[in-house]
């Protein structure tokens, strides 16, 4: 896999360099609530611009249905990138149309442009190879060189991720190089004890990674909505908590395998419950209480780890040399249910081991809860991509960058 430094050594002055970034930032209207992914690709864009490249940045945002939708425009991300670069960033109002062609043609050496949301074109995400390829052909007309730096999308077989690199000389950006280097620390010659914290809403989203980690981890700590399927599998009532009954057989198999392999599975011992799901916009105080994890009352739903669980999890992470965390411990967006997630983040900060926050909601939680990002070993920009890498899957966007 060619690095961006190797690409720069060959010379990029005057060349149109297509940077597939991940600018899929959360928005409240047109306001960016977390610009972490934009800041993550900033060094690659700056490096190319400083070398005289004409930089064309492209990304997806959200899940538009293959057609323009103002709610998913990349215009706010383009404006924020310009602020971070301290330079004007041109913005094309389409992907491969008249605006994109004119905007790219107007670039001069060292300048940057962003084209509109790639998913506004159905060819980006099409499962039909010919349709995807046709879109990739039109994107290729905008560039001389391709740099893949959108780690959050490398697990997708999309036109700009998988097909376009085959049509242009290509290299991996600094962000992808960093992400892959970190993930290798979690899969090759891992320093132990190796602890994994998994949260989020659904067990089904994590089955593959649990299966893979049972062969590698020393401890697996479970929280979030997925914990209630584990508790139910152990015979406990979970009230109206999130539950995937169809996953109970798989959970029981994992618990059995963990015991056989000596992998410690850690589940909540107490949880914070409420009769109703909280209003995440108003964030008004709720009528909540803490109960033992094996005694959730009927009609109540678990929404966070309780204080004893927080202490337990902190103790299980204290001596870990390597930690991977993916998924919040509760509904962290509401202050009444943020303490479990905060406790895990604090335990990683306090640990002397190498900690990796696996993107997605976990990365957002770290920022929303006010933690210093530099206090963690690494905060990934791709939750789904990180999980699939840890499952041992081949990621299309990484395979496409291999020479």
Tab-separated table of C-alpha atoms in Angstrom:
chain	number	residue	atom	x	y	z
A	1	UNK	CA	0.000	0.000	0.000
A	2	UNK	CA	1.633	3.225	-1.171
A	3	UNK	CA	1.808	5.960	1.450
A	4	UNK	CA	1.034	9.594	0.860
A	5	UNK	CA	4.682	10.450	1.531
A	6	UNK	CA	5.720	8.150	-1.302
A	7	UNK	CA	3.141	9.846	-3.495
A	8	UNK	CA	4.485	13.275	-2.594
A	9	UNK	CA	8.022	12.142	-3.399
A	10	UNK	CA	6.837	11.416	-6.944
A	11	UNK	CA	5.457	14.949	-7.191
A	12	UNK	CA	1.867	16.191	-7.105
A	13	UNK	CA	2.306	19.851	-8.032
A	14	UNK	CA	-0.419	20.836	-10.458
A	15	UNK	CA	-2.092	17.434	-10.253
A	16	UNK	CA	-5.745	17.007	-9.334
A	17	UNK	CA	-5.747	14.747	-6.269
A	18	UNK	CA	-9.064	13.163	-5.339
A	19	UNK	CA	-9.208	12.622	-1.559
A	20	UNK	CA	-11.926	10.212	-0.468
A	21	UNK	CA	-12.496	11.536	3.034
A	22	UNK	CA	-15.089	10.742	5.670
A	23	UNK	CA	-16.909	13.998	6.387
A	24	UNK	CA	-19.975	12.156	7.667
A	25	UNK	CA	-20.392	14.457	10.650
A	26	UNK	CA	-23.478	14.760	12.868
A	27	UNK	CA	-25.612	17.802	12.114
A	28	UNK	CA	-28.286	19.730	13.972
A	29	UNK	CA	-29.846	21.520	11.044
A	30	UNK	CA	-26.774	22.985	9.387
A	31	UNK	CA	-24.708	23.087	12.592
A	32	UNK	CA	-21.971	20.472	12.994
A	33	UNK	CA	-22.138	18.997	16.495
A	34	UNK	CA	-18.882	17.010	16.266
A	35	UNK	CA	-16.191	17.919	13.733
A	36	UNK	CA	-13.814	15.113	14.703
A	37	UNK	CA	-13.886	13.435	11.290
A	38	UNK	CA	-13.110	16.690	9.508
A	39	UNK	CA	-10.162	17.352	11.801
A	40	UNK	CA	-8.969	13.790	11.229
A	41	UNK	CA	-8.522	14.262	7.471
A	42	UNK	CA	-7.191	17.826	7.782
A	43	UNK	CA	-3.479	16.800	7.947
A	44	UNK	CA	-3.704	14.858	4.689
A	45	UNK	CA	-5.438	17.738	2.903
A	46	UNK	CA	-2.889	20.228	4.268
A	47	UNK	CA	0.034	18.059	3.207
A	48	UNK	CA	-1.261	17.739	-0.349
A	49	UNK	CA	-2.106	21.431	-0.651
A	50	UNK	CA	1.323	22.427	0.660
A	51	UNK	CA	2.883	20.251	-2.057
A	52	UNK	CA	0.984	22.151	-4.747
A	53	UNK	CA	-1.749	19.630	-5.463
A	54	UNK	CA	-5.200	20.702	-6.576
A	55	UNK	CA	-7.172	18.871	-3.925
A	56	UNK	CA	-10.676	17.534	-4.598
A	57	UNK	CA	-12.275	16.289	-1.371
A	58	UNK	CA	-15.260	13.932	-1.589
A	59	UNK	CA	-17.383	12.153	1.003
A	60	UNK	CA	-20.813	10.870	1.855
A	61	UNK	CA	-23.019	12.220	4.633
A	62	UNK	CA	-25.963	10.345	6.087
A	63	UNK	CA	-28.211	8.091	4.051
A	64	UNK	CA	-29.888	10.075	1.278
A	65	UNK	CA	-31.771	7.880	-1.172
A	66	UNK	CA	-29.593	8.354	-4.238
A	67	UNK	CA	-30.875	11.856	-4.976
A	68	UNK	CA	-30.076	15.399	-3.778
A	69	UNK	CA	-31.464	16.202	-0.341
A	70	UNK	CA	-30.595	19.547	1.313
A	71	UNK	CA	-30.697	17.908	4.747
A	72	UNK	CA	-27.595	15.891	3.798
A	73	UNK	CA	-25.582	18.544	1.990
A	74	UNK	CA	-21.839	18.649	2.585
A	75	UNK	CA	-21.850	22.453	2.477
A	76	UNK	CA	-21.461	22.803	6.288
A	77	UNK	CA	-18.552	20.325	6.263
A	78	UNK	CA	-16.863	22.216	3.419
A	79	UNK	CA	-17.196	25.468	5.335
A	80	UNK	CA	-15.735	23.895	8.481
A	81	UNK	CA	-12.834	22.407	6.533
A	82	UNK	CA	-12.080	25.894	5.222
A	83	UNK	CA	-12.069	27.273	8.770
A	84	UNK	CA	-9.649	24.576	9.909
A	85	UNK	CA	-7.376	25.094	6.912
A	86	UNK	CA	-7.525	28.862	7.248
A	87	UNK	CA	-8.206	29.096	3.523
A	88	UNK	CA	-11.146	29.349	1.167
A	89	UNK	CA	-12.537	25.963	0.150
A	90	UNK	CA	-14.581	25.913	-3.038
A	91	UNK	CA	-17.818	23.913	-2.994
A	92	UNK	CA	-19.450	22.138	-5.921
A	93	UNK	CA	-23.214	21.752	-5.678
A	94	UNK	CA	-23.206	18.382	-7.450
A	95	UNK	CA	-20.960	15.308	-7.646
A	96	UNK	CA	-20.003	14.845	-11.310
A	97	UNK	CA	-22.134	17.468	-13.041
A	98	UNK	CA	-21.509	20.933	-14.383
A	99	UNK	CA	-20.757	22.469	-10.979
A	100	UNK	CA	-18.225	19.776	-10.051
A	101	UNK	CA	-16.437	20.016	-13.402
A	102	UNK	CA	-16.283	23.817	-13.282
A	103	UNK	CA	-15.199	23.932	-9.628
A	104	UNK	CA	-12.361	21.467	-10.191
A	105	UNK	CA	-11.294	23.175	-13.413
A	106	UNK	CA	-11.009	26.478	-11.547
A	107	UNK	CA	-8.634	25.096	-8.900
A	108	UNK	CA	-5.103	26.386	-8.876
A	109	UNK	CA	-2.056	24.764	-7.272
A	110	UNK	CA	-2.441	24.365	-3.511
A	111	UNK	CA	-6.184	25.058	-3.466
A	112	UNK	CA	-8.958	22.804	-2.152
A	113	UNK	CA	-12.509	22.037	-3.254
A	114	UNK	CA	-15.245	19.834	-1.832
A	115	UNK	CA	-17.825	18.215	-4.103
A	116	UNK	CA	-21.371	17.489	-2.962
A	117	UNK	CA	-22.490	14.347	-1.126
A	118	UNK	CA	-21.494	11.299	-3.171
A	119	UNK	CA	-24.626	9.450	-2.131
A	120	UNK	CA	-26.744	11.969	-4.011
A	121	UNK	CA	-25.829	9.788	-7.000
A	122	UNK	CA	-27.322	6.236	-6.945
A	123	UNK	CA	-24.166	4.874	-8.559
A	124	UNK	CA	-22.160	5.443	-5.367
A	125	UNK	CA	-23.872	2.725	-3.352
A	126	UNK	CA	-25.282	0.531	-6.135
A	127	UNK	CA	-24.873	-3.225	-5.808
A	128	UNK	CA	-24.691	-3.400	-9.589
A	129	UNK	CA	-21.028	-3.404	-10.647
A	130	UNK	CA	-21.749	-1.685	-13.972
A	131	UNK	CA	-23.728	1.165	-12.395
A	132	UNK	CA	-21.097	1.668	-9.725
A	133	UNK	CA	-18.345	1.524	-12.325
A	134	UNK	CA	-20.046	4.093	-14.512
A	135	UNK	CA	-20.165	6.537	-11.606
A	136	UNK	CA	-16.523	5.795	-10.794
A	137	UNK	CA	-15.628	6.569	-14.424
A	138	UNK	CA	-17.210	10.019	-14.120
A	139	UNK	CA	-15.464	10.686	-10.805
A	140	UNK	CA	-12.156	9.664	-12.385
A	141	UNK	CA	-12.569	12.450	-14.941
A	142	UNK	CA	-12.164	14.936	-12.071
A	143	UNK	CA	-8.747	13.699	-10.960
A	144	UNK	CA	-5.271	12.507	-11.849
A	145	UNK	CA	-4.494	10.730	-8.568
A	146	UNK	CA	-6.559	9.077	-5.810
A	147	UNK	CA	-5.879	9.220	-2.068
A	148	UNK	CA	-8.013	7.056	0.194
A	149	UNK	CA	-8.380	8.605	3.630
A	150	UNK	CA	-11.997	7.927	4.613
A	151	UNK	CA	-11.460	5.111	7.085
A	152	UNK	CA	-15.082	5.227	8.231
A	153	UNK	CA	-16.154	4.037	4.768
A	154	UNK	CA	-13.512	1.436	3.872
A	155	UNK	CA	-15.827	-1.439	4.807
A	156	UNK	CA	-18.244	-0.354	2.056
A	157	UNK	CA	-17.981	-1.598	-1.524
A	158	UNK	CA	-18.932	1.802	-2.916
A	159	UNK	CA	-17.840	3.493	-6.134
A	160	UNK	CA	-15.626	6.142	-4.536
A	161	UNK	CA	-14.132	3.644	-2.086
A	162	UNK	CA	-13.642	0.486	-4.121
A	163	UNK	CA	-14.019	1.171	-7.858
A	164	UNK	CA	-12.356	4.570	-8.239
A	165	UNK	CA	-8.883	3.546	-6.949
A	166	UNK	CA	-8.698	0.951	-9.725
A	167	UNK	CA	-9.016	3.757	-12.279
A	168	UNK	CA	-6.308	6.082	-10.941
A	169	UNK	CA	-2.821	5.926	-9.422
A	170	UNK	CA	-3.565	5.627	-5.714
A	171	UNK	CA	-2.168	5.890	-2.209
A	172	UNK	CA	-3.350	5.701	1.387
A	173	UNK	CA	-3.697	8.918	3.347
A	174	UNK	CA	-2.174	9.440	6.768
A	175	UNK	CA	-5.444	8.770	8.585
A	176	UNK	CA	-5.927	5.339	7.032
A	177	UNK	CA	-2.289	4.476	7.671
A	178	UNK	CA	-2.696	5.430	11.326
A	179	UNK	CA	-5.986	3.539	11.728
A	180	UNK	CA	-4.583	0.347	10.212
A	181	UNK	CA	-1.446	0.578	12.328
A	182	UNK	CA	-3.534	0.867	15.490
A	183	UNK	CA	-5.813	-2.032	14.554
A	184	UNK	CA	-2.795	-4.239	13.958
A	185	UNK	CA	-1.874	-3.629	17.601
A	186	UNK	CA	-5.246	-5.151	18.498
A	187	UNK	CA	-4.857	-8.198	16.270
A	188	UNK	CA	-1.152	-9.032	16.009
A	189	UNK	CA	1.021	-9.840	19.039
A	190	UNK	CA	-1.359	-8.056	21.406
A	191	UNK	CA	0.111	-6.913	24.713
A	192	UNK	CA	-1.812	-8.420	27.638
A	193	UNK	CA	-4.011	-8.296	29.605
A	194	UNK	CA	-6.268	-7.411	26.662
A	195	UNK	CA	-9.681	-6.076	27.690
A	196	UNK	CA	-12.565	-5.293	25.349
A	197	UNK	CA	-15.579	-3.157	26.234
A	198	UNK	CA	-18.611	-3.586	23.983
A	199	UNK	CA	-21.799	-1.554	24.227
A	200	UNK	CA	-24.414	-0.111	21.960
A	201	UNK	CA	-27.953	-1.191	21.358
A	202	UNK	CA	-27.937	-4.541	19.551
A	203	UNK	CA	-26.163	-7.821	20.193
A	204	UNK	CA	-26.622	-8.680	16.521
A	205	UNK	CA	-24.319	-5.789	15.559
A	206	UNK	CA	-21.481	-7.276	17.595
A	207	UNK	CA	-21.839	-11.043	17.037
A	208	UNK	CA	-18.984	-11.274	14.562
A	209	UNK	CA	-16.532	-9.316	16.670
A	210	UNK	CA	-17.443	-11.222	19.847
A	211	UNK	CA	-16.853	-14.488	18.008
A	212	UNK	CA	-13.439	-13.268	16.859
A	213	UNK	CA	-12.437	-11.783	20.215
A	214	UNK	CA	-13.199	-14.972	22.124
A	215	UNK	CA	-9.999	-16.295	20.547
A	216	UNK	CA	-7.952	-13.227	21.505
A	217	UNK	CA	-9.234	-11.185	24.449
A	218	UNK	CA	-8.670	-11.873	28.134
A	219	UNK	CA	-11.787	-9.988	29.294
A	220	UNK	CA	-14.943	-8.841	27.543
A	221	UNK	CA	-17.100	-6.269	29.342
A	222	UNK	CA	-20.660	-5.874	28.063
A	223	UNK	CA	-22.874	-2.804	28.500
A	224	UNK	CA	-25.487	-0.740	26.712
A	225	UNK	CA	-28.710	-2.103	25.309
A	226	UNK	CA	-27.029	-5.339	24.249
A	227	UNK	CA	-26.384	-6.243	27.899
A	228	UNK	CA	-30.056	-7.068	28.480
A	229	UNK	CA	-29.997	-9.931	25.975
A	230	UNK	CA	-27.057	-11.376	27.930
A	231	UNK	CA	-28.900	-10.919	31.242
A	232	UNK	CA	-32.010	-12.556	29.796
A	233	UNK	CA	-29.895	-15.458	28.543
A	234	UNK	CA	-28.745	-15.960	32.142
A	235	UNK	CA	-32.366	-16.291	33.209
A	236	UNK	CA	-32.963	-12.768	34.559
A	237	UNK	CA	-36.045	-10.694	33.841
A	238	UNK	CA	-35.221	-7.461	32.035
A	239	UNK	CA	-38.546	-5.612	32.161
A	240	UNK	CA	-39.119	-3.531	29.023
A	241	UNK	CA	-35.387	-3.180	28.312
A	242	UNK	CA	-34.095	-3.573	24.779
A	243	UNK	CA	-34.036	-7.300	24.051
A	244	UNK	CA	-33.188	-9.464	21.052
A	245	UNK	CA	-34.795	-12.778	21.956
A	246	UNK	CA	-33.618	-14.398	18.724
A	247	UNK	CA	-29.995	-13.814	19.740
A	248	UNK	CA	-30.222	-15.655	23.073
A	249	UNK	CA	-28.978	-18.997	21.643
A	250	UNK	CA	-25.901	-17.278	20.196
A	251	UNK	CA	-25.278	-15.448	23.468
A	252	UNK	CA	-25.489	-18.694	25.448
A	253	UNK	CA	-22.984	-20.278	23.064
A	254	UNK	CA	-20.588	-17.370	23.525
A	255	UNK	CA	-20.860	-17.519	27.295
A	256	UNK	CA	-20.121	-21.237	27.166
A	257	UNK	CA	-17.130	-20.781	24.877
A	258	UNK	CA	-15.787	-17.964	27.042
A	259	UNK	CA	-15.872	-20.215	30.097
A	260	UNK	CA	-14.126	-23.018	28.221
A	261	UNK	CA	-11.390	-20.706	26.930
A	262	UNK	CA	-10.881	-18.843	30.195
A	263	UNK	CA	-12.104	-15.543	28.798
A	264	UNK	CA	-13.726	-13.462	31.518
A	265	UNK	CA	-17.181	-12.197	30.521
A	266	UNK	CA	-18.274	-9.262	32.685
A	267	UNK	CA	-21.924	-8.150	32.796
A	268	UNK	CA	-23.636	-5.349	34.739
A	269	UNK	CA	-24.450	-6.024	38.380
A	270	UNK	CA	-26.754	-3.007	38.707
A	271	UNK	CA	-28.510	-0.760	36.192
A	272	UNK	CA	-30.288	2.583	36.072
A	273	UNK	CA	-33.913	2.146	34.991
A	274	UNK	CA	-36.871	4.304	34.020
A	275	UNK	CA	-40.430	3.619	32.885
A	276	UNK	CA	-40.058	5.756	29.753
A	277	UNK	CA	-37.305	6.469	27.288
A	278	UNK	CA	-36.014	10.006	27.966
A	279	UNK	CA	-36.505	13.020	25.725
A	280	UNK	CA	-33.019	13.520	24.301
A	281	UNK	CA	-33.749	17.024	23.051
A	282	UNK	CA	-35.213	18.517	26.232
A	283	UNK	CA	-32.885	16.529	28.523
A	284	UNK	CA	-35.265	17.234	31.407
A	285	UNK	CA	-34.700	15.262	34.641
A	286	UNK	CA	-36.381	11.838	34.673
A	287	UNK	CA	-37.835	9.578	37.337
A	288	UNK	CA	-35.078	6.977	37.393
A	289	UNK	CA	-33.638	4.617	39.959
A	290	UNK	CA	-30.905	2.042	40.342
A	291	UNK	CA	-31.768	-1.631	40.745
A	292	UNK	CA	-29.810	-4.899	40.759
A	293	UNK	CA	-29.261	-6.186	37.233
A	294	UNK	CA	-31.097	-9.397	38.115
A	295	UNK	CA	-34.126	-7.560	39.508
A	296	UNK	CA	-35.338	-5.127	36.860
A	297	UNK	CA	-39.029	-4.460	37.594
A	298	UNK	CA	-41.712	-5.150	35.015
A	299	UNK	CA	-42.443	-2.058	32.948
A	300	UNK	CA	-39.005	-0.520	33.551
A	301	UNK	CA	-36.192	-0.343	31.022
A	302	UNK	CA	-32.480	-0.356	31.712
A	303	UNK	CA	-30.821	2.760	30.314
A	304	UNK	CA	-27.360	2.801	31.897
A	305	UNK	CA	-24.914	0.899	34.063
A	306	UNK	CA	-25.313	1.484	37.796
A	307	UNK	CA	-22.622	2.760	40.210
A	308	UNK	CA	-21.505	-0.707	41.356
A	309	UNK	CA	-21.105	-1.805	37.747
A	310	UNK	CA	-19.079	1.328	37.066
A	311	UNK	CA	-16.728	0.444	39.915
A	312	UNK	CA	-16.505	-3.164	38.732
A	313	UNK	CA	-15.690	-2.188	35.158
A	314	UNK	CA	-13.086	0.330	36.270
A	315	UNK	CA	-11.372	-2.411	38.301
A	316	UNK	CA	-11.391	-4.764	35.320
A	317	UNK	CA	-9.732	-2.127	33.141
A	318	UNK	CA	-7.205	-0.858	35.673
A	319	UNK	CA	-4.462	-3.387	34.889
A	320	UNK	CA	-5.214	-3.866	31.189
A	321	UNK	CA	-2.263	-3.214	28.902
A	322	UNK	CA	-4.468	-3.073	25.794
A	323	UNK	CA	-8.104	-1.913	25.710
A	324	UNK	CA	-10.566	-1.671	22.825
A	325	UNK	CA	-13.884	0.057	23.466
A	326	UNK	CA	-16.798	0.200	21.029
A	327	UNK	CA	-20.287	1.307	22.008
A	328	UNK	CA	-21.665	3.427	24.874
A	329	UNK	CA	-22.813	1.918	28.161
A	330	UNK	CA	-26.144	3.751	28.168
A	331	UNK	CA	-28.147	6.598	26.701
A	332	UNK	CA	-25.217	8.964	27.205
A	333	UNK	CA	-26.950	11.798	25.336
A	334	UNK	CA	-29.119	12.349	28.454
A	335	UNK	CA	-27.351	13.425	31.662
A	336	UNK	CA	-29.323	10.944	33.803
A	337	UNK	CA	-27.877	8.016	31.832
A	338	UNK	CA	-24.353	9.135	30.959
A	339	UNK	CA	-22.427	7.926	34.007
A	340	UNK	CA	-21.750	4.406	32.749
A	341	UNK	CA	-20.179	5.702	29.557
A	342	UNK	CA	-18.330	8.396	31.490
A	343	UNK	CA	-16.952	5.788	33.906
A	344	UNK	CA	-15.540	3.643	31.090
A	345	UNK	CA	-13.958	6.674	29.434
A	346	UNK	CA	-12.451	7.773	32.759
A	347	UNK	CA	-11.104	4.262	33.389
A	348	UNK	CA	-9.329	4.378	30.028
A	349	UNK	CA	-7.915	7.815	30.834
A	350	UNK	CA	-6.675	6.571	34.206
A	351	UNK	CA	-5.167	3.407	32.739
A	352	UNK	CA	-1.510	3.307	31.779
A	353	UNK	CA	-2.323	0.856	28.985
A	354	UNK	CA	-2.903	1.519	25.285
A	355	UNK	CA	-6.562	2.421	24.779
A	356	UNK	CA	-8.475	2.505	21.507
A	357	UNK	CA	-11.906	4.127	21.264
A	358	UNK	CA	-13.574	2.392	18.353
A	359	UNK	CA	-15.314	5.237	16.573
A	360	UNK	CA	-19.029	5.870	16.155
A	361	UNK	CA	-21.028	6.703	19.272
A	362	UNK	CA	-18.058	5.943	21.535
A	363	UNK	CA	-15.947	8.624	19.887
A	364	UNK	CA	-18.868	11.046	19.970
A	365	UNK	CA	-19.435	10.318	23.660
A	366	UNK	CA	-15.819	11.047	24.549
A	367	UNK	CA	-16.137	14.497	22.990
A	368	UNK	CA	-19.653	15.251	24.227
A	369	UNK	CA	-18.710	14.302	27.788
A	370	UNK	CA	-15.745	16.678	27.666
A	371	UNK	CA	-12.758	14.333	27.725
A	372	UNK	CA	-9.408	15.359	26.301
A	373	UNK	CA	-8.969	13.304	23.134
A	374	UNK	CA	-5.208	13.201	23.704
A	375	UNK	CA	-5.783	11.244	26.916
A	376	UNK	CA	-6.611	8.134	24.866
A	377	UNK	CA	-4.206	6.070	22.829
A	378	UNK	CA	-6.337	6.429	19.708
A	379	UNK	CA	-9.860	7.508	18.808
A	380	UNK	CA	-10.959	5.828	15.605
A	381	UNK	CA	-13.037	7.582	12.961
A	382	UNK	CA	-14.761	4.369	11.899
A	383	UNK	CA	-16.815	2.261	14.285
A	384	UNK	CA	-18.168	-0.170	11.698
A	385	UNK	CA	-14.856	-0.405	9.870
A	386	UNK	CA	-12.989	-1.067	13.125
A	387	UNK	CA	-15.367	-3.870	14.085
A	388	UNK	CA	-15.151	-5.544	10.681
A	389	UNK	CA	-11.351	-5.336	10.742
A	390	UNK	CA	-11.335	-6.987	14.175
A	391	UNK	CA	-13.641	-9.684	12.808
A	392	UNK	CA	-10.924	-10.533	10.306
A	393	UNK	CA	-12.926	-9.419	7.283
A	394	UNK	CA	-11.377	-8.045	4.098
A	395	UNK	CA	-12.344	-4.387	3.854
A	396	UNK	CA	-12.996	-3.357	0.214
A	397	UNK	CA	-11.555	0.136	0.630
A	398	UNK	CA	-8.276	-1.193	2.029
A	399	UNK	CA	-8.007	-3.969	-0.540
A	400	UNK	CA	-8.458	-1.373	-3.300
A	401	UNK	CA	-5.437	0.580	-2.067
A	402	UNK	CA	-3.125	-2.408	-2.195
A	403	UNK	CA	-0.776	-2.384	-5.168
